[in-house]
Amino acid sequence: LRSVEAVPQGEDVYLVLDVSTSITNADLELARQAIQALVQKYVSQGIESRFSLVTFSSNAELRVEHATASEMLNYLNSISTLRNGSRTATNYDAGLDVTQRLIEEAFEDGTLRQYLQKVYFISDGEPNVSMDSSFSSWKAFIQNHKGTAAGHEQVEVYAVGVGNALSNGVFWNELLTVTADNTATHAYKVTNYSDLANTLTGLVQPGVTTGVLFGEDTDNNDVTSADKTTVLSATFGGVTKAISATGTTFTYDGITLKIYADGRYEIISTKSVSSDLELPLTYTVKDADGDTSTTQNVKIIVHDTKPEAFDNVAGAADSVYKSAIGSAPIVLDDFGARSADTGWYQAADYGVAYN
């Protein structure tokens, strides 16, 4: 028996909003509504998340720090405007400095390893304060935290430019730099603030759990020889499909599972559950000699999770996986260490448990 876990990836969400005087009060109201829509999208997707709001003009102001969705919405409903005082300049560095500090504090506090730090930087694209050395610090920080493997600190930055000023190539290029070279996929132009809500909510995607069905070793039951092993077919949600090298997708009960012929898998769960949900997966493999074998009852486990601190200190075992055949629980500690009394091991990417 093995279990493949679909643990929805939580997100720390940072809204970094330009509130300089080049933006009208009416447009700021549309920005507030867009942020509300974004928060509500996270709720509807069932993504565990915390929200921070940083506004900037000449200087930056931290308005909300690591709040729940409910707290963030309550704050947005309680204020009359997102602008605070009369500040004329647009200082990208000020907003980014505060955001970087928040992210660094989240890492230091032991935010759950799988939590993605996601930044939405929104401006009308008219900076009139030169970027200084602190921007270089921001760029280096983002480039050092682009890892995609589970268990690594991750930061993802979207830059959203709104308005006609972005037709100016200089303004657009300055906004692109905020993404730290992810411009092809993480920079967006929006014609006006009435379109901002659609753009922001379109960027909310549930986290992807990845792993390998065969585990990290090649001495398990799936590999019967030294030859290359491939997945021929799989059954999930009562549907059987042939597995291709480019990946075959199954969708069932709020779970999207993609399996590749080389054994890699990706899981996206948009299902909100009140307790852990287990769904069975069966797959057939073949080696280069043509020998085949079928693995039955691999569990797709969708966890009911809440954010937990990661203290980087080995502690008591706290993850329990029930065997399908009704034997004693398979106990795994919180850092994937081998449990001496069971002989089971949890892969370092937190995606596969195997014997």
PDB file of C-alpha atoms in Angstrom, residues 16 98 137:
ATOM      1  CA  VAL A  16       0.818  45.803  -2.853  1.00  0.00           C
ATOM      2  CA  VAL A  98       7.722  46.476   3.318  1.00  0.00           C
ATOM      3  CA  SER A 137      17.766  43.500  -2.911  1.00  0.00           C
TER       4      SER A 137
END
